[in-house]
């Protein structure tokens, strides 16, 4: 099970279908990656101005981006949850109120999401699902700084979205 804590900074009410889609994508990825825990994710929808401020503050990049991911815990190996099995050693990775594994925070710019959906010629649903998938993989330790890592991450994103029937 995944609990999504949702914040809408732009007050353009995200619809229930989008929240349901986020839930579906996150749960599918965690299942495929072998996550043994109930998890919690914080999801914020903002605009270009809002994400640019956060991008500048945390990444020293003064420009808007589509999505930012802030993992709560460091993985020794991408997608390997075994290190967290001893909750006493990783108590800060778990919410003490519900014992859920806290994956971290996802921030999406609705402006960028809409721009990219048009630019790439696919629907908003596909772009939203892609940004969620991309970010969740970051939250569980995947990255795309090196060519091999980028290829692995891209293959996983595409495979998981295809399995859910979310295609371009």
Coordinates of C-alpha atoms in Angstrom, one line a residue:
X1 CA 0.0 0.0 0.0
X2 CA 1.1 3.5 -0.8
X3 CA -0.1 6.6 1.1
X4 CA 0.3 9.8 -1.0
X5 CA 0.4 13.1 1.0
X6 CA -0.6 15.7 -1.6
X7 CA 0.0 19.4 -1.8
X8 CA -1.3 21.6 -4.5
X9 CA 0.7 24.9 -4.5
X10 CA -1.1 26.3 -7.5
X11 CA -4.6 25.6 -6.4
X12 CA -5.6 24.1 -9.8
X13 CA -7.1 21.1 -8.1
X14 CA -5.5 17.9 -9.3
X15 CA -8.3 15.6 -10.2
X16 CA -9.0 12.2 -8.6
X17 CA -8.0 10.4 -11.8
X18 CA -4.5 11.9 -11.5
X19 CA -4.1 10.9 -7.9
X20 CA -5.4 7.5 -8.7
X21 CA -2.9 7.2 -11.6
X22 CA 0.0 8.3 -9.3
X23 CA -1.0 5.7 -6.8
X24 CA -1.2 3.0 -9.5
X25 CA 2.2 3.9 -11.0
X26 CA 3.9 4.1 -7.6
X27 CA 2.4 0.8 -6.4
X28 CA 3.3 -1.0 -9.6
X29 CA 6.9 0.1 -9.5
X30 CA 7.4 -0.8 -5.9
X31 CA 5.9 -4.2 -6.4
X32 CA 8.1 -4.9 -9.4
X33 CA 11.1 -3.7 -7.5
X34 CA 10.3 -6.0 -4.6
X35 CA 9.5 -3.4 -1.9
X36 CA 8.4 -5.3 1.2
X37 CA 7.0 -2.2 3.0
X38 CA 3.9 -0.1 3.0
X39 CA 5.2 3.3 1.8
X40 CA 4.5 7.0 2.0
X41 CA 5.3 9.6 -0.7
X42 CA 4.9 13.4 -0.5
X43 CA 3.6 14.8 -3.9
X44 CA 3.6 18.5 -4.6
X45 CA 2.2 20.0 -7.7
X46 CA 3.5 23.5 -8.4
X47 CA 4.2 25.8 -11.4
X48 CA 7.4 26.8 -13.1
X49 CA 8.1 29.6 -10.7
X50 CA 7.7 27.4 -7.7
X51 CA 9.9 24.6 -9.0
X52 CA 12.5 27.1 -10.1
X53 CA 12.8 28.4 -6.6
X54 CA 13.3 24.9 -5.2
X55 CA 15.7 24.0 -8.0
X56 CA 17.8 27.1 -7.3
X57 CA 17.8 26.5 -3.5
X58 CA 18.7 22.8 -3.6
X59 CA 20.5 22.2 -6.9
X60 CA 21.9 25.7 -7.5
X61 CA 20.2 25.7 -10.9
X62 CA 18.2 28.9 -11.5
X63 CA 15.7 27.5 -14.0
X64 CA 12.5 25.6 -14.0
X65 CA 12.5 21.8 -14.4
X66 CA 9.8 19.2 -14.9
X67 CA 10.2 17.2 -11.7
X68 CA 12.4 17.1 -8.6
X69 CA 12.9 14.1 -6.4
X70 CA 14.1 14.2 -2.8
X71 CA 14.8 10.7 -1.4
X72 CA 14.3 10.2 2.3
X73 CA 16.8 7.4 2.5
X74 CA 20.0 6.4 0.7
X75 CA 20.0 3.1 -1.0
X76 CA 23.2 1.0 -1.0
X77 CA 22.1 -0.4 -4.4
X78 CA 19.1 0.9 -6.5
X79 CA 15.9 -0.8 -5.7
X80 CA 17.4 -3.0 -3.0
X81 CA 15.2 -2.7 0.1
X82 CA 17.0 -5.5 2.1
X83 CA 19.2 -3.0 3.9
X84 CA 16.1 -1.5 5.6
X85 CA 14.8 -4.8 7.0
X86 CA 16.2 -3.9 10.4
X87 CA 14.0 -1.0 11.1
X88 CA 15.9 -0.2 14.3
X89 CA 18.9 0.7 12.2
X90 CA 16.9 2.9 9.8
X91 CA 14.3 4.3 12.2
X92 CA 14.5 7.7 10.4
X93 CA 13.3 6.0 7.2
X94 CA 10.0 5.0 8.7
X95 CA 7.0 7.1 9.9
X96 CA 6.6 6.4 13.6
X97 CA 2.9 7.1 13.3
X98 CA 2.1 4.4 10.8
X99 CA 5.4 2.4 10.3
X100 CA 5.3 3.2 6.6
X101 CA 8.6 3.5 4.8
X102 CA 8.9 7.1 3.8
X103 CA 10.3 7.2 0.2
X104 CA 10.6 11.0 0.0
X105 CA 9.2 13.9 -1.9
X106 CA 8.2 14.5 -5.5
X107 CA 7.6 18.0 -6.9
X108 CA 6.1 18.4 -10.4
X109 CA 5.7 21.6 -12.4
X110 CA 2.3 21.5 -14.0
X111 CA 3.5 24.1 -16.5
X112 CA 6.4 21.9 -17.6
X113 CA 4.2 18.8 -17.6
X114 CA 1.8 20.5 -20.0
X115 CA 4.6 21.9 -22.2
X116 CA 6.3 18.5 -22.5
X117 CA 3.1 16.6 -23.2
X118 CA 2.6 18.9 -26.2
X119 CA 6.2 18.8 -27.2
X120 CA 6.5 15.0 -27.2
X121 CA 3.1 14.6 -28.8
X122 CA 1.5 12.5 -26.2
X123 CA -1.2 13.1 -23.6
X124 CA -1.0 14.8 -20.2
X125 CA -1.9 11.5 -18.6
X126 CA 1.2 9.8 -20.2
X127 CA 3.5 12.7 -19.2
X128 CA 2.2 12.8 -15.6
X129 CA 2.7 9.0 -15.3
X130 CA 6.2 9.3 -16.8
X131 CA 7.2 12.0 -14.3
X132 CA 5.8 10.0 -11.4
X133 CA 7.7 6.8 -12.6
X134 CA 10.9 8.7 -13.2
X135 CA 10.8 10.3 -9.7
X136 CA 9.9 7.1 -7.9
X137 CA 12.9 5.4 -9.4
X138 CA 15.0 8.3 -8.1
X139 CA 13.5 7.8 -4.7
X140 CA 14.6 4.2 -4.6
X141 CA 18.1 4.9 -5.6
X142 CA 18.2 4.9 -9.4
X143 CA 20.0 7.8 -11.2
X144 CA 20.9 8.7 -14.7
X145 CA 24.2 10.5 -14.3
X146 CA 26.2 7.8 -16.1
X147 CA 25.2 6.4 -19.5
X148 CA 24.7 2.8 -18.3
X149 CA 22.6 4.1 -15.3
X150 CA 20.5 6.3 -17.6
X151 CA 19.9 3.4 -20.0
X152 CA 18.8 1.1 -17.1
X153 CA 16.5 3.8 -15.7
X154 CA 15.0 4.6 -19.1
X155 CA 14.3 0.9 -19.7
X156 CA 12.6 0.5 -16.3
X157 CA 10.5 3.6 -16.8
X158 CA 9.3 2.4 -20.2
X159 CA 8.7 -1.2 -19.2
X160 CA 6.7 -0.3 -16.1
X161 CA 4.5 2.2 -18.0
X162 CA 4.0 -0.2 -20.9
X163 CA 3.0 -2.9 -18.3
X164 CA 0.3 -0.5 -17.1
X165 CA -0.8 0.3 -20.7
X166 CA 0.4 3.9 -20.5
X167 CA 2.1 4.5 -23.8
X168 CA 3.0 7.3 -26.1

